[in-house]
Amino acid sequence: MEQLLQSLKIGINEKIFIKDPESSDLGKRIVEESIIMIHQMGFESFTFRKLGTKIKSNESSIYRYFENKHKLLLYLTSWYWGWLEYQLVFSTNSIPDAKDKLTKAIEIMTRETKEDSAFSHINEVLLNKIVINEYSKSYLTKEVDTENKEGYFVIYKRLINRISNMIKALDSSYPYPSSLSSTIIEGSLHQHFLKEHFSSLTDCNENISPTEYFIDLVFKSLKS
Amino acid sequence: MEQLLQSLKIGINEKIFIKDPESSDLGKRIVEESIIMIHQMGFESFTFRKLGTKIKSNESSIYRYFENKHKLLLYLTSWYWGWLEYQLVFSTNSIPDAKDKLTKAIEIMTRETKEDSAFSHINEVLLNKIVINEYSKSYLTKEVDTENKEGYFVIYKRLINRISNMIKALDSSYPYPSSLSSTIIEGSLHQHFLKEHFSSLTDCNENISPTEYFIDLVFKSLKS
DNA sequence: TATTATATGATAGTATTACTATTATATTTG
DNA sequence: CAAATATAATAGTAATACTATCATATAATA
């Protein structure tokens, strides 16, 4: 599994970047440091100028990789969802029982990323936190529909569909497989956020994980 | 009910504004037009300068009401949650049966706002759409914890608590009342958004409402 | 009615952002 | 070694997100 992820390249829509950041050392440093900086200062305060200073490169060089910071966020989050998708596929592929499969899938989708795989320049622990705090900003824009047509959200959509299909496989009579799937994925991010910042609005804490909550929620909804 | 809402003033934390926009004609125009503009152009493109031009007032005059557009968003969304809270309380107060009460509550929290009450300068239909598209930006910031301590999110939190209490009243053994409550409210906004922009990620459409989905989800989770 | 607060408007100014353009200098590749 | 390509350095622009100052209009009060 870890070997597989090591050698894997996540296929990101080429329209998201101008020049593939995986294709050069500078590109990788842009990605690596942007994750650290966005995590530290938040997406709003993060700028290409600051990133340039940090990686001792030039602002204009960064613009040769990404049109703007919104595209960079799309790149980072696409990478994250692609990475999660690999984990989902590898971990559930061999499970024959539909219920076991869905259980495992929910586990993967709702757990906190706790270890950096340390193979690549990408810190998955920080990236997970970025996704929790910033992902919705990538689609809550006036440009969603255009960007959706351009395919900027394909990986995310494919992921939600995979879970939706697992739900259907377990209970074909359930009327809301897509809504339930999107609730698990977006809801999980939200519960993780609440745990950190609005603890009175969630039951999740050190003892109760979002995974527990969603497993309960899903299997009470489905015939199984 | 409508009369009640007409004469009602929603109590918004005074730290959110510098000068109460309800206290003057200019203040009301700021609120009224900002709703229209944010809905039209999105929160990112909206500026106080543009608003000033639109209402034929001065940028600097707007700054005398709100420190910045983030505070204005907090004001608008607080107003919205306060308005929903009144509807919730008035509509469920007299319902004795815990299940009926929760059903009604879910209906109120998940339905689309379709009619502008036309009493005030505030267009609730547009405001509902703003909340769907922009609300999470108000708390997905590096300043959440400070602002939360300042009480900027009290109404929202109170609302979630009210639903959580209704869940507890119906099924005291359910282990995740707060998570379920926050899932209903945030999840509803999300399903409405998906319906508009990512129809393949939801089962909600013209025929199936988010309300149906959440009613099903909640009552399958609870003993009742 | 005159005085004086208070609210609003007009204008200007600043630092920062989000870029674009140009030219110079490395570095890689053929 | 030449030519292509990548990166760096520098400068410049329009817009944003304010702050400051002063003028004027309106309202409250003495």
mmCIF file of N, CA and C in Angstrom, chain B residues 89-209:
data_model
loop_
_atom_site.group_PDB
_atom_site.id
_atom_site.type_symbol
_atom_site.label_atom_id
_atom_site.label_comp_id
_atom_site.label_asym_id
_atom_site.label_seq_id
_atom_site.Cartn_x
_atom_site.Cartn_y
_atom_site.Cartn_z
ATOM 1 N N VAL B 89 -39.215 28.777 16.815
ATOM 2 C CA VAL B 89 -39.822 28.838 18.142
ATOM 3 C C VAL B 89 -41.340 29.010 18.047
ATOM 4 N N PHE B 90 -41.776 29.938 17.234
ATOM 5 C CA PHE B 90 -43.226 30.165 17.110
ATOM 6 C C PHE B 90 -43.942 28.941 16.565
ATOM 7 N N SER B 91 -43.326 28.272 15.620
ATOM 8 C CA SER B 91 -44.019 27.161 14.963
ATOM 9 C C SER B 91 -43.995 25.867 15.748
ATOM 10 N N THR B 92 -43.043 25.728 16.643
ATOM 11 C CA THR B 92 -42.937 24.437 17.338
ATOM 12 C C THR B 92 -43.356 24.506 18.797
ATOM 13 N N ASN B 93 -43.433 25.718 19.309
ATOM 14 C CA ASN B 93 -43.726 25.919 20.721
ATOM 15 C C ASN B 93 -44.955 25.168 21.202
ATOM 16 N N SER B 94 -45.996 25.235 20.422
ATOM 17 C CA SER B 94 -47.280 24.692 20.855
ATOM 18 C C SER B 94 -47.448 23.213 20.523
ATOM 19 N N ILE B 95 -46.463 22.621 19.884
ATOM 20 C CA ILE B 95 -46.595 21.205 19.527
ATOM 21 C C ILE B 95 -46.164 20.343 20.711
ATOM 22 N N PRO B 96 -47.085 19.557 21.257
ATOM 23 C CA PRO B 96 -46.730 18.787 22.442
ATOM 24 C C PRO B 96 -45.907 17.535 22.130
ATOM 25 N N ASP B 97 -46.257 16.880 21.033
ATOM 26 C CA ASP B 97 -45.597 15.613 20.726
ATOM 27 C C ASP B 97 -44.175 15.843 20.213
ATOM 28 N N ALA B 98 -43.229 15.159 20.836
ATOM 29 C CA ALA B 98 -41.811 15.376 20.528
ATOM 30 C C ALA B 98 -41.474 15.053 19.075
ATOM 31 N N LYS B 99 -42.118 14.049 18.544
ATOM 32 C CA LYS B 99 -41.820 13.675 17.158
ATOM 33 C C LYS B 99 -42.390 14.694 16.169
ATOM 34 N N ASP B 100 -43.604 15.118 16.414
ATOM 35 C CA ASP B 100 -44.209 16.148 15.573
ATOM 36 C C ASP B 100 -43.399 17.438 15.634
ATOM 37 N N LYS B 101 -42.955 17.735 16.839
ATOM 38 C CA LYS B 101 -42.187 18.970 17.034
ATOM 39 C C LYS B 101 -40.890 18.925 16.221
ATOM 40 N N LEU B 102 -40.193 17.815 16.324
ATOM 41 C CA LEU B 102 -38.934 17.691 15.590
ATOM 42 C C LEU B 102 -39.172 17.686 14.077
ATOM 43 N N THR B 103 -40.239 17.034 13.676
ATOM 44 C CA THR B 103 -40.574 17.026 12.245
ATOM 45 C C THR B 103 -40.758 18.453 11.732
ATOM 46 N N LYS B 104 -41.540 19.209 12.470
ATOM 47 C CA LYS B 104 -41.778 20.601 12.087
ATOM 48 C C LYS B 104 -40.461 21.396 12.061
ATOM 49 N N ALA B 105 -39.651 21.147 13.070
ATOM 50 C CA ALA B 105 -38.373 21.860 13.162
ATOM 51 C C ALA B 105 -37.492 21.566 11.946
ATOM 52 N N ILE B 106 -37.427 20.309 11.564
ATOM 53 C CA ILE B 106 -36.604 19.943 10.393
ATOM 54 C C ILE B 106 -37.154 20.613 9.141
ATOM 55 N N GLU B 107 -38.469 20.630 9.042
ATOM 56 C CA GLU B 107 -39.090 21.304 7.904
ATOM 57 C C GLU B 107 -38.644 22.759 7.805
ATOM 58 N N ILE B 108 -38.710 23.435 8.936
ATOM 59 C CA ILE B 108 -38.351 24.856 8.943
ATOM 60 C C ILE B 108 -36.873 25.068 8.628
ATOM 61 N N MET B 109 -36.048 24.212 9.180
ATOM 62 C CA MET B 109 -34.607 24.396 8.996
ATOM 63 C C MET B 109 -34.106 24.022 7.601
ATOM 64 N N THR B 110 -34.825 23.155 6.929
ATOM 65 C CA THR B 110 -34.294 22.643 5.651
ATOM 66 C C THR B 110 -35.014 23.161 4.409
ATOM 67 N N ARG B 111 -36.102 23.846 4.607
ATOM 68 C CA ARG B 111 -36.851 24.312 3.438
ATOM 69 C C ARG B 111 -36.171 25.522 2.796
ATOM 70 N N GLU B 112 -36.485 25.722 1.563
ATOM 71 C CA GLU B 112 -35.983 26.887 0.840
ATOM 72 C C GLU B 112 -36.879 28.077 1.173
ATOM 73 N N THR B 113 -36.275 29.239 1.334
ATOM 74 C CA THR B 113 -37.085 30.437 1.562
ATOM 75 C C THR B 113 -37.633 30.886 0.210
ATOM 76 N N LYS B 114 -38.933 30.882 0.087
ATOM 77 C CA LYS B 114 -39.511 31.163 -1.225
ATOM 78 C C LYS B 114 -40.237 32.495 -1.317
ATOM 79 N N GLU B 115 -40.611 33.042 -0.152
ATOM 80 C CA GLU B 115 -41.310 34.322 -0.203
ATOM 81 C C GLU B 115 -40.673 35.363 0.686
ATOM 82 N N ASP B 116 -40.523 36.510 0.118
ATOM 83 C CA ASP B 116 -40.011 37.646 0.855
ATOM 84 C C ASP B 116 -41.158 38.199 1.698
ATOM 85 N N SER B 117 -40.924 38.348 2.983
ATOM 86 C CA SER B 117 -42.009 38.784 3.854
ATOM 87 C C SER B 117 -42.437 40.226 3.556
ATOM 88 N N ALA B 118 -41.551 40.976 2.916
ATOM 89 C CA ALA B 118 -41.881 42.315 2.416
ATOM 90 C C ALA B 118 -42.215 43.349 3.492
ATOM 91 N N PHE B 119 -41.920 43.042 4.731
ATOM 92 C CA PHE B 119 -42.157 44.018 5.791
ATOM 93 C C PHE B 119 -40.965 44.937 5.934
ATOM 94 N N SER B 120 -39.810 44.309 5.901
ATOM 95 C CA SER B 120 -38.610 45.077 6.197
ATOM 96 C C SER B 120 -37.857 45.348 4.912
ATOM 97 N N HIS B 121 -36.716 45.953 5.052
ATOM 98 C CA HIS B 121 -35.823 46.210 3.933
ATOM 99 C C HIS B 121 -35.039 44.962 3.568
ATOM 100 N N ILE B 122 -35.230 43.898 4.329
ATOM 101 C CA ILE B 122 -34.447 42.683 4.118
ATOM 102 C C ILE B 122 -35.204 41.677 3.256
ATOM 103 N N ASN B 123 -34.590 41.277 2.166
ATOM 104 C CA ASN B 123 -35.184 40.292 1.272
ATOM 105 C C ASN B 123 -34.723 38.904 1.713
ATOM 106 N N GLU B 124 -35.628 38.182 2.340
ATOM 107 C CA GLU B 124 -35.259 36.894 2.933
ATOM 108 C C GLU B 124 -34.948 35.821 1.896
ATOM 109 N N VAL B 125 -35.556 35.937 0.739
ATOM 110 C CA VAL B 125 -35.289 34.945 -0.312
ATOM 111 C C VAL B 125 -33.829 35.037 -0.758
ATOM 112 N N LEU B 126 -33.400 36.256 -1.013
ATOM 113 C CA LEU B 126 -32.002 36.448 -1.410
ATOM 114 C C LEU B 126 -31.050 36.113 -0.265
ATOM 115 N N LEU B 127 -31.472 36.505 0.931
ATOM 116 C CA LEU B 127 -30.612 36.261 2.088
ATOM 117 C C LEU B 127 -30.408 34.763 2.294
ATOM 118 N N ASN B 128 -31.442 33.987 2.100
ATOM 119 C CA ASN B 128 -31.327 32.530 2.181
ATOM 120 C C ASN B 128 -30.292 32.020 1.182
ATOM 121 N N LYS B 129 -30.313 32.588 -0.014
ATOM 122 C CA LYS B 129 -29.335 32.162 -1.027
ATOM 123 C C LYS B 129 -27.918 32.584 -0.648
ATOM 124 N N ILE B 130 -27.809 33.748 -0.046
ATOM 125 C CA ILE B 130 -26.497 34.179 0.435
ATOM 126 C C ILE B 130 -25.982 33.229 1.509
ATOM 127 N N VAL B 131 -26.842 32.850 2.422
ATOM 128 C CA VAL B 131 -26.418 31.931 3.483
ATOM 129 C C VAL B 131 -25.944 30.610 2.872
ATOM 130 N N ILE B 132 -26.663 30.105 1.897
ATOM 131 C CA ILE B 132 -26.257 28.860 1.231
ATOM 132 C C ILE B 132 -24.871 28.993 0.595
ATOM 133 N N ASN B 133 -24.647 30.118 -0.062
ATOM 134 C CA ASN B 133 -23.401 30.283 -0.812
ATOM 135 C C ASN B 133 -22.237 30.852 -0.007
ATOM 136 N N GLU B 134 -22.532 31.581 1.050
ATOM 137 C CA GLU B 134 -21.444 32.315 1.707
ATOM 138 C C GLU B 134 -21.264 32.026 3.194
ATOM 139 N N TYR B 135 -22.250 31.377 3.831
ATOM 140 C CA TYR B 135 -22.166 31.312 5.292
ATOM 141 C C TYR B 135 -20.868 30.707 5.795
ATOM 142 N N SER B 136 -20.438 29.610 5.181
ATOM 143 C CA SER B 136 -19.243 28.965 5.746
ATOM 144 C C SER B 136 -18.011 29.869 5.682
ATOM 145 N N LYS B 137 -18.002 30.810 4.753
ATOM 146 C CA LYS B 137 -16.866 31.743 4.705
ATOM 147 C C LYS B 137 -16.792 32.619 5.954
ATOM 148 N N SER B 138 -17.903 32.757 6.640
ATOM 149 C CA SER B 138 -17.899 33.609 7.829
ATOM 150 C C SER B 138 -17.195 32.947 9.017
ATOM 151 N N TYR B 139 -17.110 31.617 9.002
ATOM 152 C CA TYR B 139 -16.414 30.971 10.127
ATOM 153 C C TYR B 139 -15.157 30.217 9.714
ATOM 154 N N LEU B 140 -14.979 29.965 8.431
ATOM 155 C CA LEU B 140 -13.760 29.272 7.989
ATOM 156 C C LEU B 140 -12.611 30.278 7.855
ATOM 157 N N THR B 141 -12.256 30.858 8.976
ATOM 158 C CA THR B 141 -11.202 31.874 8.999
ATOM 159 C C THR B 141 -10.251 31.591 10.151
ATOM 160 N N LYS B 142 -9.139 32.256 10.117
ATOM 161 C CA LYS B 142 -8.173 32.106 11.217
ATOM 162 C C LYS B 142 -8.659 32.814 12.481
ATOM 163 N N GLU B 143 -9.664 33.644 12.340
ATOM 164 C CA GLU B 143 -10.149 34.415 13.499
ATOM 165 C C GLU B 143 -11.361 33.786 14.187
ATOM 166 N N VAL B 144 -11.774 32.587 13.748
ATOM 167 C CA VAL B 144 -12.986 31.975 14.317
ATOM 168 C C VAL B 144 -13.004 31.961 15.818
ATOM 169 N N ASP B 145 -11.927 31.492 16.429
ATOM 170 C CA ASP B 145 -11.960 31.275 17.872
ATOM 171 C C ASP B 145 -12.157 32.590 18.618
ATOM 172 N N THR B 146 -11.430 33.598 18.198
ATOM 173 C CA THR B 146 -11.604 34.919 18.805
ATOM 174 C C THR B 146 -13.026 35.417 18.591
ATOM 175 N N GLU B 147 -13.486 35.323 17.381
ATOM 176 C CA GLU B 147 -14.817 35.843 17.075
ATOM 177 C C GLU B 147 -15.900 35.030 17.777
ATOM 178 N N ASN B 148 -15.649 33.768 17.916
ATOM 179 C CA ASN B 148 -16.599 32.926 18.650
ATOM 180 C C ASN B 148 -16.672 33.366 20.113
ATOM 181 N N LYS B 149 -15.514 33.649 20.684
ATOM 182 C CA LYS B 149 -15.480 34.133 22.078
ATOM 183 C C LYS B 149 -16.208 35.471 22.214
ATOM 184 N N GLU B 150 -16.099 36.288 21.177
ATOM 185 C CA GLU B 150 -16.785 37.583 21.185
ATOM 186 C C GLU B 150 -18.304 37.425 21.041
ATOM 187 N N GLY B 151 -18.721 36.210 20.731
ATOM 188 C CA GLY B 151 -20.160 35.951 20.636
ATOM 189 C C GLY B 151 -20.773 36.202 19.270
ATOM 190 N N TYR B 152 -19.944 36.181 18.242
ATOM 191 C CA TYR B 152 -20.455 36.499 16.906
ATOM 192 C C TYR B 152 -21.322 35.380 16.313
ATOM 193 N N PHE B 153 -21.281 34.218 16.921
ATOM 194 C CA PHE B 153 -22.030 33.094 16.342
ATOM 195 C C PHE B 153 -23.123 32.573 17.286
ATOM 196 N N VAL B 154 -23.454 33.358 18.290
ATOM 197 C CA VAL B 154 -24.394 32.877 19.318
ATOM 198 C C VAL B 154 -25.733 32.418 18.765
ATOM 199 N N ILE B 155 -26.283 33.153 17.848
ATOM 200 C CA ILE B 155 -27.628 32.799 17.374
ATOM 201 C C ILE B 155 -27.588 31.440 16.679
ATOM 202 N N TYR B 156 -26.601 31.288 15.817
ATOM 203 C CA TYR B 156 -26.406 30.015 15.098
ATOM 204 C C TYR B 156 -26.242 28.859 16.091
ATOM 205 N N LYS B 157 -25.447 29.076 17.101
ATOM 206 C CA LYS B 157 -25.209 28.030 18.090
ATOM 207 C C LYS B 157 -26.476 27.704 18.884
ATOM 208 N N ARG B 158 -27.214 28.748 19.197
ATOM 209 C CA ARG B 158 -28.457 28.555 19.951
ATOM 210 C C ARG B 158 -29.447 27.734 19.126
ATOM 211 N N LEU B 159 -29.505 28.050 17.848
ATOM 212 C CA LEU B 159 -30.392 27.324 16.934
ATOM 213 C C LEU B 159 -30.047 25.830 16.901
ATOM 214 N N ILE B 160 -28.777 25.554 16.732
ATOM 215 C CA ILE B 160 -28.351 24.153 16.676
ATOM 216 C C ILE B 160 -28.663 23.458 17.992
ATOM 217 N N ASN B 161 -28.504 24.188 19.074
ATOM 218 C CA ASN B 161 -28.841 23.621 20.377
ATOM 219 C C ASN B 161 -30.322 23.333 20.553
ATOM 220 N N ARG B 162 -31.126 24.199 19.984
ATOM 221 C CA ARG B 162 -32.570 23.969 20.088
ATOM 222 C C ARG B 162 -32.950 22.653 19.404
ATOM 223 N N ILE B 163 -32.427 22.442 18.224
ATOM 224 C CA ILE B 163 -32.733 21.203 17.505
ATOM 225 C C ILE B 163 -32.150 20.008 18.269
ATOM 226 N N SER B 164 -30.946 20.208 18.753
ATOM 227 C CA SER B 164 -30.311 19.142 19.529
ATOM 228 C C SER B 164 -31.183 18.747 20.722
ATOM 229 N N ASN B 165 -31.745 19.730 21.392
ATOM 230 C CA ASN B 165 -32.620 19.442 22.536
ATOM 231 C C ASN B 165 -33.894 18.717 22.126
ATOM 232 N N MET B 166 -34.403 19.063 20.978
ATOM 233 C CA MET B 166 -35.596 18.361 20.492
ATOM 234 C C MET B 166 -35.271 16.896 20.198
ATOM 235 N N ILE B 167 -34.080 16.675 19.695
ATOM 236 C CA ILE B 167 -33.639 15.297 19.426
ATOM 237 C C ILE B 167 -33.534 14.523 20.747
ATOM 238 N N LYS B 168 -32.924 15.160 21.704
ATOM 239 C CA LYS B 168 -32.786 14.527 23.031
ATOM 240 C C LYS B 168 -34.150 14.233 23.639
ATOM 241 N N ALA B 169 -35.081 15.169 23.479
ATOM 242 C CA ALA B 169 -36.419 14.998 24.057
ATOM 243 C C ALA B 169 -37.118 13.781 23.454
ATOM 244 N N LEU B 170 -36.846 13.548 22.199
ATOM 245 C CA LEU B 170 -37.483 12.424 21.522
ATOM 246 C C LEU B 170 -36.773 11.109 21.820
ATOM 247 N N ASP B 171 -35.481 11.149 21.876
ATOM 248 C CA ASP B 171 -34.710 9.921 22.114
ATOM 249 C C ASP B 171 -33.485 10.249 22.955
ATOM 250 N N SER B 172 -33.649 10.127 24.246
ATOM 251 C CA SER B 172 -32.565 10.506 25.157
ATOM 252 C C SER B 172 -31.381 9.547 25.079
ATOM 253 N N SER B 173 -31.586 8.415 24.459
ATOM 254 C CA SER B 173 -30.489 7.446 24.382
ATOM 255 C C SER B 173 -29.600 7.653 23.154
ATOM 256 N N TYR B 174 -30.047 8.506 22.245
ATOM 257 C CA TYR B 174 -29.257 8.728 21.023
ATOM 258 C C TYR B 174 -27.945 9.429 21.374
ATOM 259 N N PRO B 175 -26.822 8.877 20.938
ATOM 260 C CA PRO B 175 -25.536 9.404 21.426
ATOM 261 C C PRO B 175 -25.016 10.657 20.700
ATOM 262 N N TYR B 176 -25.647 11.037 19.597
ATOM 263 C CA TYR B 176 -25.057 12.134 18.815
ATOM 264 C C TYR B 176 -26.044 13.271 18.498
ATOM 265 N N PRO B 177 -26.749 13.768 19.480
ATOM 266 C CA PRO B 177 -27.764 14.783 19.182
ATOM 267 C C PRO B 177 -27.192 16.089 18.593
ATOM 268 N N SER B 178 -26.048 16.525 19.095
ATOM 269 C CA SER B 178 -25.478 17.772 18.583
ATOM 270 C C SER B 178 -24.925 17.587 17.177
ATOM 271 N N SER B 179 -24.264 16.474 16.958
ATOM 272 C CA SER B 179 -23.737 16.212 15.616
ATOM 273 C C SER B 179 -24.869 16.073 14.617
ATOM 274 N N LEU B 180 -25.927 15.407 15.025
ATOM 275 C CA LEU B 180 -27.053 15.252 14.107
ATOM 276 C C LEU B 180 -27.689 16.607 13.807
ATOM 277 N N SER B 181 -27.826 17.415 14.841
ATOM 278 C CA SER B 181 -28.405 18.737 14.663
ATOM 279 C C SER B 181 -27.554 19.596 13.727
ATOM 280 N N SER B 182 -26.254 19.592 13.948
ATOM 281 C CA SER B 182 -25.394 20.399 13.064
ATOM 282 C C SER B 182 -25.374 19.823 11.656
ATOM 283 N N THR B 183 -25.534 18.522 11.559
ATOM 284 C CA THR B 183 -25.602 17.898 10.230
ATOM 285 C C THR B 183 -26.861 18.343 9.478
ATOM 286 N N ILE B 184 -27.956 18.442 10.185
ATOM 287 C CA ILE B 184 -29.198 18.880 9.533
ATOM 288 C C ILE B 184 -29.040 20.293 8.980
ATOM 289 N N ILE B 185 -28.519 21.173 9.816
ATOM 290 C CA ILE B 185 -28.487 22.583 9.429
ATOM 291 C C ILE B 185 -27.427 22.869 8.373
ATOM 292 N N GLU B 186 -26.221 22.428 8.626
ATOM 293 C CA GLU B 186 -25.167 22.661 7.636
ATOM 294 C C GLU B 186 -25.411 21.778 6.395
ATOM 295 N N GLY B 187 -25.834 20.541 6.646
ATOM 296 C CA GLY B 187 -26.097 19.620 5.533
ATOM 297 C C GLY B 187 -27.206 20.116 4.628
ATOM 298 N N SER B 188 -28.181 20.776 5.204
ATOM 299 C CA SER B 188 -29.264 21.313 4.394
ATOM 300 C C SER B 188 -28.754 22.397 3.446
ATOM 301 N N LEU B 189 -27.957 23.295 3.972
ATOM 302 C CA LEU B 189 -27.359 24.320 3.102
ATOM 303 C C LEU B 189 -26.588 23.640 1.976
ATOM 304 N N HIS B 190 -25.849 22.608 2.339
ATOM 305 C CA HIS B 190 -25.021 21.918 1.349
ATOM 306 C C HIS B 190 -25.870 21.228 0.274
ATOM 307 N N GLN B 191 -26.934 20.555 0.685
ATOM 308 C CA GLN B 191 -27.795 19.896 -0.300
ATOM 309 C C GLN B 191 -28.444 20.915 -1.232
ATOM 310 N N HIS B 192 -28.822 22.057 -0.683
ATOM 311 C CA HIS B 192 -29.385 23.104 -1.545
ATOM 312 C C HIS B 192 -28.350 23.583 -2.553
ATOM 313 N N PHE B 193 -27.127 23.701 -2.087
ATOM 314 C CA PHE B 193 -26.061 24.127 -3.003
ATOM 315 C C PHE B 193 -25.824 23.079 -4.096
ATOM 316 N N LEU B 194 -25.742 21.839 -3.693
ATOM 317 C CA LEU B 194 -25.504 20.755 -4.670
ATOM 318 C C LEU B 194 -26.621 20.695 -5.709
ATOM 319 N N LYS B 195 -27.832 20.842 -5.238
ATOM 320 C CA LYS B 195 -28.999 20.851 -6.122
ATOM 321 C C LYS B 195 -28.810 21.863 -7.260
ATOM 322 N N GLU B 196 -28.242 22.999 -6.939
ATOM 323 C CA GLU B 196 -28.043 24.057 -7.926
ATOM 324 C C GLU B 196 -26.822 23.839 -8.819
ATOM 325 N N HIS B 197 -25.753 23.295 -8.228
ATOM 326 C CA HIS B 197 -24.479 23.308 -8.952
ATOM 327 C C HIS B 197 -23.846 21.942 -9.213
ATOM 328 N N PHE B 198 -24.201 20.963 -8.418
ATOM 329 C CA PHE B 198 -23.638 19.623 -8.616
ATOM 330 C C PHE B 198 -24.758 18.596 -8.501
ATOM 331 N N SER B 199 -25.656 18.639 -9.456
ATOM 332 C CA SER B 199 -26.865 17.819 -9.315
ATOM 333 C C SER B 199 -26.564 16.320 -9.241
ATOM 334 N N SER B 200 -25.395 15.903 -9.739
ATOM 335 C CA SER B 200 -25.088 14.475 -9.675
ATOM 336 C C SER B 200 -24.670 14.034 -8.265
ATOM 337 N N LEU B 201 -24.460 14.992 -7.387
ATOM 338 C CA LEU B 201 -24.004 14.640 -6.039
ATOM 339 C C LEU B 201 -25.124 14.633 -5.008
ATOM 340 N N THR B 202 -26.327 14.806 -5.478
ATOM 341 C CA THR B 202 -27.466 14.804 -4.552
ATOM 342 C C THR B 202 -28.673 14.147 -5.207
ATOM 343 N N ASP B 203 -29.584 13.674 -4.400
ATOM 344 C CA ASP B 203 -30.836 13.143 -4.928
ATOM 345 C C ASP B 203 -31.940 14.192 -4.849
ATOM 346 N N CYS B 204 -31.601 15.331 -4.298
ATOM 347 C CA CYS B 204 -32.596 16.391 -4.181
ATOM 348 C C CYS B 204 -32.768 17.095 -5.519
ATOM 349 N N ASN B 205 -34.005 17.370 -5.842
ATOM 350 C CA ASN B 205 -34.321 18.051 -7.108
ATOM 351 C C ASN B 205 -35.718 18.665 -6.985
ATOM 352 N N GLU B 206 -36.376 18.916 -8.099
ATOM 353 C CA GLU B 206 -37.706 19.535 -8.037
ATOM 354 C C GLU B 206 -38.711 18.638 -7.284
ATOM 355 N N ASN B 207 -38.493 17.346 -7.391
ATOM 356 C CA ASN B 207 -39.452 16.421 -6.775
ATOM 357 C C ASN B 207 -39.082 16.002 -5.354
ATOM 358 N N ILE B 208 -37.804 15.848 -5.124
ATOM 359 C CA ILE B 208 -37.354 15.431 -3.793
ATOM 360 C C ILE B 208 -36.703 16.620 -3.106
ATOM 361 N N SER B 209 -37.195 16.972 -1.944
ATOM 362 C CA SER B 209 -36.635 18.133 -1.244
ATOM 363 C C SER B 209 -35.602 17.691 -0.212
#
